[in-house]
Every structure is written in structure tokens, then in C-alpha cells.
CSV table of C-alpha atoms in Angstrom, one decimal:
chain,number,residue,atom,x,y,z
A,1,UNK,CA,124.5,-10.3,59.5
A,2,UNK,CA,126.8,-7.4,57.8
A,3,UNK,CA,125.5,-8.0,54.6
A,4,UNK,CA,124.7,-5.5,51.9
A,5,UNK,CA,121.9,-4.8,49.2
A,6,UNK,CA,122.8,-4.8,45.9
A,7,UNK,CA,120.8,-3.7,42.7
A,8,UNK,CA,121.2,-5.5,40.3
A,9,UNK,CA,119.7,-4.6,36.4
A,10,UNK,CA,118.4,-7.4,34.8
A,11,UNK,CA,116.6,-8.7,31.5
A,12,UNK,CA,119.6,-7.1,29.5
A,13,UNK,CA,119.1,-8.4,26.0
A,14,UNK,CA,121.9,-10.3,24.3
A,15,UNK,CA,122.0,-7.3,21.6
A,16,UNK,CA,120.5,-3.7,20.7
A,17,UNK,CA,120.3,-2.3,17.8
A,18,UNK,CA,119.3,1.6,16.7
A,19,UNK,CA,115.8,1.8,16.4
A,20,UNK,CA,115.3,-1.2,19.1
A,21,UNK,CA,112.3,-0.5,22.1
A,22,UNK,CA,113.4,-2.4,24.8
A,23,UNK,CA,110.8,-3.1,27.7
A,24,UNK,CA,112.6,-6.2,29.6
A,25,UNK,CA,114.9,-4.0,31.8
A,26,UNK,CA,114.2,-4.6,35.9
A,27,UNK,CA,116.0,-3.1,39.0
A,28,UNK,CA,116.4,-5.9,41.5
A,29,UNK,CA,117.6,-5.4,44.7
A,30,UNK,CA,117.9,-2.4,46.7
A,31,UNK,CA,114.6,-0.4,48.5
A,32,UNK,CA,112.5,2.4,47.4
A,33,UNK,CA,111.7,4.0,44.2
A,34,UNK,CA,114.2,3.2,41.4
A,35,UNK,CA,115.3,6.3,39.1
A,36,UNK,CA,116.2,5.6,35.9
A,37,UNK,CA,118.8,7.5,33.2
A,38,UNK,CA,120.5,7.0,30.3
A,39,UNK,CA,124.0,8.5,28.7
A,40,UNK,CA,124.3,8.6,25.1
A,41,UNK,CA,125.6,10.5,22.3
A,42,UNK,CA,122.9,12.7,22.0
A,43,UNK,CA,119.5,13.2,23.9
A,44,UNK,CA,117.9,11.1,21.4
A,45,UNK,CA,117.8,8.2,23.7
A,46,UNK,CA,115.5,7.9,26.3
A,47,UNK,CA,114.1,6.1,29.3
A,48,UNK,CA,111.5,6.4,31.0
A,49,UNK,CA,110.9,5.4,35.1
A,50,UNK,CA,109.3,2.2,33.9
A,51,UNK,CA,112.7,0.9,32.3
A,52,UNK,CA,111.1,1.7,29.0
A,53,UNK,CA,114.5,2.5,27.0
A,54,UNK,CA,114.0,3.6,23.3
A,55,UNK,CA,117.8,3.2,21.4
A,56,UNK,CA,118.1,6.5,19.4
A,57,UNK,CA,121.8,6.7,19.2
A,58,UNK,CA,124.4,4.8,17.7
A,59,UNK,CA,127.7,3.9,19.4
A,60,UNK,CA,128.1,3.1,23.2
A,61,UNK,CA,124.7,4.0,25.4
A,62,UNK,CA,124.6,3.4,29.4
A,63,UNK,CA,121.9,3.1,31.5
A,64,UNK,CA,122.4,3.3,35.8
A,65,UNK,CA,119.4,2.5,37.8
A,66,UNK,CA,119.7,4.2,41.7
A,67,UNK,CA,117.9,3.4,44.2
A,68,UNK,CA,119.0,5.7,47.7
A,69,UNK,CA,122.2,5.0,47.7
A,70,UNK,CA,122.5,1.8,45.5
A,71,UNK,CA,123.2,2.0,42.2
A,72,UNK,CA,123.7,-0.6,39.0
A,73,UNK,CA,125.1,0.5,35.5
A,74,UNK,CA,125.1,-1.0,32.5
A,75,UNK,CA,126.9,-0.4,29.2
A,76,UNK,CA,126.4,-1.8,25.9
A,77,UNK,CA,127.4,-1.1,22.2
A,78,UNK,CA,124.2,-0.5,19.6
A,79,UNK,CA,124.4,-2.7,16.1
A,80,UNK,CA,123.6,-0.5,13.1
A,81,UNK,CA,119.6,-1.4,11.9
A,82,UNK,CA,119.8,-3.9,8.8
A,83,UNK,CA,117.5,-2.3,5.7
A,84,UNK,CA,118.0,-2.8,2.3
A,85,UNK,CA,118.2,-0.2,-0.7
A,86,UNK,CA,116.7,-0.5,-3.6
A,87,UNK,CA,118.7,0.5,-6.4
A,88,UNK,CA,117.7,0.8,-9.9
A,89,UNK,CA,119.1,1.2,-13.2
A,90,UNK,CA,118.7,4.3,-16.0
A,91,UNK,CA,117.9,2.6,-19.0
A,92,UNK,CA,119.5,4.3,-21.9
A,93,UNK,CA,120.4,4.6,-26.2
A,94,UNK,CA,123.2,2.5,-27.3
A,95,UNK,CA,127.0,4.5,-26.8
A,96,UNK,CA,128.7,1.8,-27.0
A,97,UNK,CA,130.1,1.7,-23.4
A,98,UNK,CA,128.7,-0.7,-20.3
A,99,UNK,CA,128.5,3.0,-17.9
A,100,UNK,CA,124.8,2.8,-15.7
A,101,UNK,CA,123.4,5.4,-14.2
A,102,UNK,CA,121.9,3.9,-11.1
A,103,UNK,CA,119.6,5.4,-8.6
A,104,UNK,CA,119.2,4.7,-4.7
A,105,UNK,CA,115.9,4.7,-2.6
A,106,UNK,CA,116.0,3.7,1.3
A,107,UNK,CA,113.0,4.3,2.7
A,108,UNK,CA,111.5,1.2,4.2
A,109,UNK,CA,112.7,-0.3,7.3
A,110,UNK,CA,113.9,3.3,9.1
A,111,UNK,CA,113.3,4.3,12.2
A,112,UNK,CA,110.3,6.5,12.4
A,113,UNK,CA,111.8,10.7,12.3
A,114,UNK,CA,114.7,9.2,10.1
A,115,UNK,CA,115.3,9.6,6.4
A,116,UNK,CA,118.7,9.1,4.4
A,117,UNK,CA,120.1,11.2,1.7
A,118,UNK,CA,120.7,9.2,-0.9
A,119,UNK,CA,121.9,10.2,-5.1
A,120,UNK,CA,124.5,12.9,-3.9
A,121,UNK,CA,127.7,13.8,-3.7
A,122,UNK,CA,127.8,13.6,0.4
A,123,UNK,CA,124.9,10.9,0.3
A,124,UNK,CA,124.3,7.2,-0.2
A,125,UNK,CA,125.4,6.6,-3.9
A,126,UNK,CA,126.0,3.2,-5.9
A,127,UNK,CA,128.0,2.8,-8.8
A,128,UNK,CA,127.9,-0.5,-11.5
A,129,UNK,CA,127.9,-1.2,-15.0
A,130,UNK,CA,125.9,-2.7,-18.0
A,131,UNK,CA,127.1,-6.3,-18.3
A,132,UNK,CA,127.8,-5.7,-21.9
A,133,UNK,CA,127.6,-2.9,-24.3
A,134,UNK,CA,125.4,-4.1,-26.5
A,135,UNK,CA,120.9,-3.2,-27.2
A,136,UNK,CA,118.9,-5.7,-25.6
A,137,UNK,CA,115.7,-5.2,-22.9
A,138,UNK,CA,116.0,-6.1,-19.1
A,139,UNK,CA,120.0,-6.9,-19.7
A,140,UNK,CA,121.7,-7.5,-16.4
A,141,UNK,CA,123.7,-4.5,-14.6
A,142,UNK,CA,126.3,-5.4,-12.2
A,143,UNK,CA,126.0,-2.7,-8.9
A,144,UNK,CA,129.6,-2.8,-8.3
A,145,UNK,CA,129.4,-0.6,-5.0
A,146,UNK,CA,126.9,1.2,-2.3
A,147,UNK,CA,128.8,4.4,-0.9
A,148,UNK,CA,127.7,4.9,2.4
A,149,UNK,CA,128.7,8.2,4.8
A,150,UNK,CA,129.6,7.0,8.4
A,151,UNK,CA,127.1,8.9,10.3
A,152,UNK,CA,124.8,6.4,8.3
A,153,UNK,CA,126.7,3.1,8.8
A,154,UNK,CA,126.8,3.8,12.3
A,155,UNK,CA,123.0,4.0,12.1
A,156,UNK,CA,122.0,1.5,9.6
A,157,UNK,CA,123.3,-1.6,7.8
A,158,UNK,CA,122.7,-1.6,4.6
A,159,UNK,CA,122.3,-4.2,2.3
A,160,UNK,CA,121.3,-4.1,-2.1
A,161,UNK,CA,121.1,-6.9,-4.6
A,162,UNK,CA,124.1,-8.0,-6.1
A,163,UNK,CA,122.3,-7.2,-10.0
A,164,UNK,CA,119.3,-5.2,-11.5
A,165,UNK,CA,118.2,-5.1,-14.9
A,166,UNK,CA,118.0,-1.9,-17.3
A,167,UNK,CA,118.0,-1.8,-21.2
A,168,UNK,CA,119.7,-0.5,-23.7
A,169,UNK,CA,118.0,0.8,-26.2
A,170,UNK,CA,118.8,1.0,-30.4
A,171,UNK,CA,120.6,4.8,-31.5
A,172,UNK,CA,119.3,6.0,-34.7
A,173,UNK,CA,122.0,5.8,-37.2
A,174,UNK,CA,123.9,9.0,-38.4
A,175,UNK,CA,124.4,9.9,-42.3
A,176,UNK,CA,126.4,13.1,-43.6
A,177,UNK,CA,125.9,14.2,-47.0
A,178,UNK,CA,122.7,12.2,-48.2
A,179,UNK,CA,123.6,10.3,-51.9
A,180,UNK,CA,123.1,12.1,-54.9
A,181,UNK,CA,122.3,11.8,-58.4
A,182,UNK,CA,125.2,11.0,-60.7
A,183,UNK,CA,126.5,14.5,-62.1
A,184,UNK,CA,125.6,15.3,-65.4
A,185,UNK,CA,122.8,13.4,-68.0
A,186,UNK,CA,123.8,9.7,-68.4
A,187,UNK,CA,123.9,8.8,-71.9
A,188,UNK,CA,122.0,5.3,-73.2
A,189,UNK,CA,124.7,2.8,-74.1
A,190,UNK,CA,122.9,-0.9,-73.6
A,191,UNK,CA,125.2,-1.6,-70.3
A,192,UNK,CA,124.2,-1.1,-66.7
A,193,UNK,CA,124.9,2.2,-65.2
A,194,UNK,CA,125.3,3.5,-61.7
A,195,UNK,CA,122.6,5.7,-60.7
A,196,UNK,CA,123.7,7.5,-57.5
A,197,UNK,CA,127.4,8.5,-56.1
A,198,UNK,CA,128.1,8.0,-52.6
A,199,UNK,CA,131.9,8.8,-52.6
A,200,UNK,CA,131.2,11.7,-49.6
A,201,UNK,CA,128.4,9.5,-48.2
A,202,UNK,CA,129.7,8.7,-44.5
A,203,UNK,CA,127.1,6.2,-42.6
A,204,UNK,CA,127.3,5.5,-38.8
A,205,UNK,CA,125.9,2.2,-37.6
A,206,UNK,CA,124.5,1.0,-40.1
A,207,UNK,CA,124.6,0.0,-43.6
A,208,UNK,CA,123.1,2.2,-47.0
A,209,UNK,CA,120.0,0.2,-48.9
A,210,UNK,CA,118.4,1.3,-52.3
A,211,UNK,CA,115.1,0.6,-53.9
A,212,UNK,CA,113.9,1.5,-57.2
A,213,UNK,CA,110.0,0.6,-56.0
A,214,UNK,CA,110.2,2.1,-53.0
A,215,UNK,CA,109.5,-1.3,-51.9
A,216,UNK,CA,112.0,-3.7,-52.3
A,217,UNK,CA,115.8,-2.6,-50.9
A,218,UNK,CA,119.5,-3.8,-51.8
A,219,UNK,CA,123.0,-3.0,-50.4
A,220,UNK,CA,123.9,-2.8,-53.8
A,221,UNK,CA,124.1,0.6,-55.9
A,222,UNK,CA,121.1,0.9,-58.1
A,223,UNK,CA,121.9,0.5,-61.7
A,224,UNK,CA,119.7,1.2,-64.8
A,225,UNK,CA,120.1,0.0,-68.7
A,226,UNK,CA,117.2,1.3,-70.8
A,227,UNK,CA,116.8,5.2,-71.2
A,228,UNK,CA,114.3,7.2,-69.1
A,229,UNK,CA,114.0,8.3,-65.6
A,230,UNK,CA,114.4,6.5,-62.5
A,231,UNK,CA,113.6,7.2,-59.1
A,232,UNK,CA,115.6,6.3,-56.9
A,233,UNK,CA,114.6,5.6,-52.7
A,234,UNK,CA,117.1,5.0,-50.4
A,235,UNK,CA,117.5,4.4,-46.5
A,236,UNK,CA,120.3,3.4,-43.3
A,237,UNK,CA,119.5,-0.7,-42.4
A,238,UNK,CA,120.8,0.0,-39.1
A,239,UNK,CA,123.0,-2.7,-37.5
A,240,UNK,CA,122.3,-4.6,-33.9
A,241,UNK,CA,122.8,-1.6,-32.0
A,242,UNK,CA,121.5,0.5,-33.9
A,243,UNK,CA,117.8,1.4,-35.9
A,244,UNK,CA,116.9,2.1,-39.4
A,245,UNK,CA,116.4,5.2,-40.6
A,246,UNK,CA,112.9,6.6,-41.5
């Protein structure tokens, strides 16, 4: 009747993506054995004589399926393989800036002989920020972007949470040139007299407290009337960001 055979490849799925095992491909059509091969990228994608095609390669991968002199092609683009990173967050001492230090792990989700460079210069990297500067526990850092190479993103899409938590933790406070004893023997004259001198005293973060127990402490300069000798403790009440001295 002058008609001709035609293959035909069917049971094309609606989309591949890297990493996908497809076993739905036919050869319809045609007579004799069907050979199967594949054109990708590199030889990472194969098939086998079954139709079996494993998607190893990003970018645009055909398949043709002969039979004698028949023949059927079929050409596709692969979708990068959704995964998500986890990221996490350095906690660190109070500097009074909201800079994080954040860390990426991908590991999960990969196609099996795959793994990603991730924390370097040429690698998958994220970048954020404290949401304030200020000490508190589990406080809220913004990941303000996931740098991905293109090699990966043809591979793999990548998705990371919005937030993570880190803390930030009290600094000790900083004192230079610890108070001293007035200079020279204070004299008894029935009024309150000042006991220490803190005019080269320089405190950072925090506020100077005395005690004349040892016990109980006072922003205010220790002062004594009666004659004899006093001992006199002192210490840094450090502020919201910062913690007391020892």
C-alpha cells in the first residue's frame, strides 16, 4: 500500500531532572532489535539496550533509538535536582556589630558519586547578619544570600531557610590602670573622705563598683570618717553586653 514504518519513542516523561532514572522509554514501530544511545555533555549519561536511561548531565541530552534503517530522536533539557542546604550560624562574644559567620553543609539529597564544595572562596558560600547587635541566646540571623558557582546550579537547585538562630555572647569588660589608694596618709578631720582616685581609671562596658565588706557594692567612691584602715574591694558591673569582672 506504499506505506512506511515509523519508530516512534514513547513514554517520554513530562520532565527530567539530573539525578532522574528513567525506565518508561519504548521504541514502537519499526522491526528488529532496537539500539539505543544517548548524546550528552559528557559520558556520564547512559543507556542501556533496555531504554534504561540514567540523567548524569546537566543541560540538553538526546536520545535516538534505530532500528535497520528507522530511526526516532528525542531531545530534552534536564532541570537542576532541588536539595536544600543547611546553613548555620557561628555564635560569637559581643563586638558590637550584627557580622555572622555562617557555615554551609549540602549533603543530603545528591546524586550518589556527587559532593559540593561548599565554605570557599570558589564554592557554595552564604553570607547574613545578626538581626541586632546586641547579647542574647538563639537571636535570629538573617542569611541574606547562598553563592552558588554555575557548574552547580546547572546541577542542583538549591534552596536554605530564610533565618537561623546563633548567640551572642557577653565580652568581659576592659579596665586600664586599676584604682588606687589616695596618695599620701589621709589625716582624721571628722568629715567623709575619698578613699581611692580613679582619675586615670578608663572602664570599657561597664560601670566601676566598691565595697568596703567585700560584700556589699556601690557606684559611689568609698568614703571613710573615723581614723584607721580600710580595705577597700572593687570590681567592673558590666553592662547588657557585657560581664562582670571577676
Amino acid at each position: 500500500d506504499g506505506s512506511q514504518s515509523i519508530l516512534t519513542i514513547t513514554g517520554k516523561p513530562d520532565r527530567v531532572r539530573y539525578g532522574d532514572t528513567i525506565t518508561t522509554l519504548r521504541a514502537e514501530g519499526g522491526s528488529g532489535a532496537v539500539a539505543w544511545s544517548v548524546k550528552a555533555d559528557t559520558g556520564a549519561t547512559t543507556i542501556d539496550q533496555t531504554g534504561r536511561l540514567v540523567v548524569k548531565d546537566a543541560g540538553t541530552i538526546t536520545v535516538t533509538a534505530t532500528s535497520g534503517s528507522l530511526s526516532d530522536s528525542w531531545t530534552f533539557a534536564v532541570e537542576p535536582k532541588p536539595v536544600t542546604a543547611v546553613v548555620t550560624a557561628a555564635s560569637k562574644p559581643y563586638d558590637g556589630n550584627n557580622t555572622a559567620t555562617l557555615t554551609v553543609t549540602i549533603s543530603n539529597g545528591l546524586v550518589p558519586g556527587d559532593s559540593i564544595t561548599t565554605n570557599t572562596e570558589d564554592g557554595v558560600k552564604a553570607e547574613g547578619h545578626f538581626a541586632d547587635v546586641n547579647v542574647g541566646e538563639n537571636k535570629t540571623v538573617v542569611i541574606d544570600s547562598l553563592t552558588v558557582p554555575a557548574e552547580v546550579s546547572a546541577k542542583y537547585d538549591i534552596s536554605w531557610p530564610a533565618t537561623i538562630t546563633a548567640s551572642i555572647t557577653p565580652k568581659p569588660v576592659s579596665v586600664t590602670d586599676a584604682p588606687e589608694a589616695v596618695t599620701g596618709p589621709l589625716t582624721y578631720n571628722g568629715s567623709p573622705q575619698k578613699l581611692v582616685n580613679i582619675a586615670d581609671v578608663t572602664v570599657t562596658g561597664g560601670k566601676l563598683a566598691y565595697s568596703l565588706d567585700g560584700n556589699n557594692y556601690s557606684y559611689n567612691i568609698p568614703e571613710g570618717t573615723d581614723a584607721g584602715t580600710y580595705e577597700v574591694w572593687y570590681k567592673v558591673i558590666g553592662d547588657e553586653n557585657h560581664k562582670d569582672s571577676d
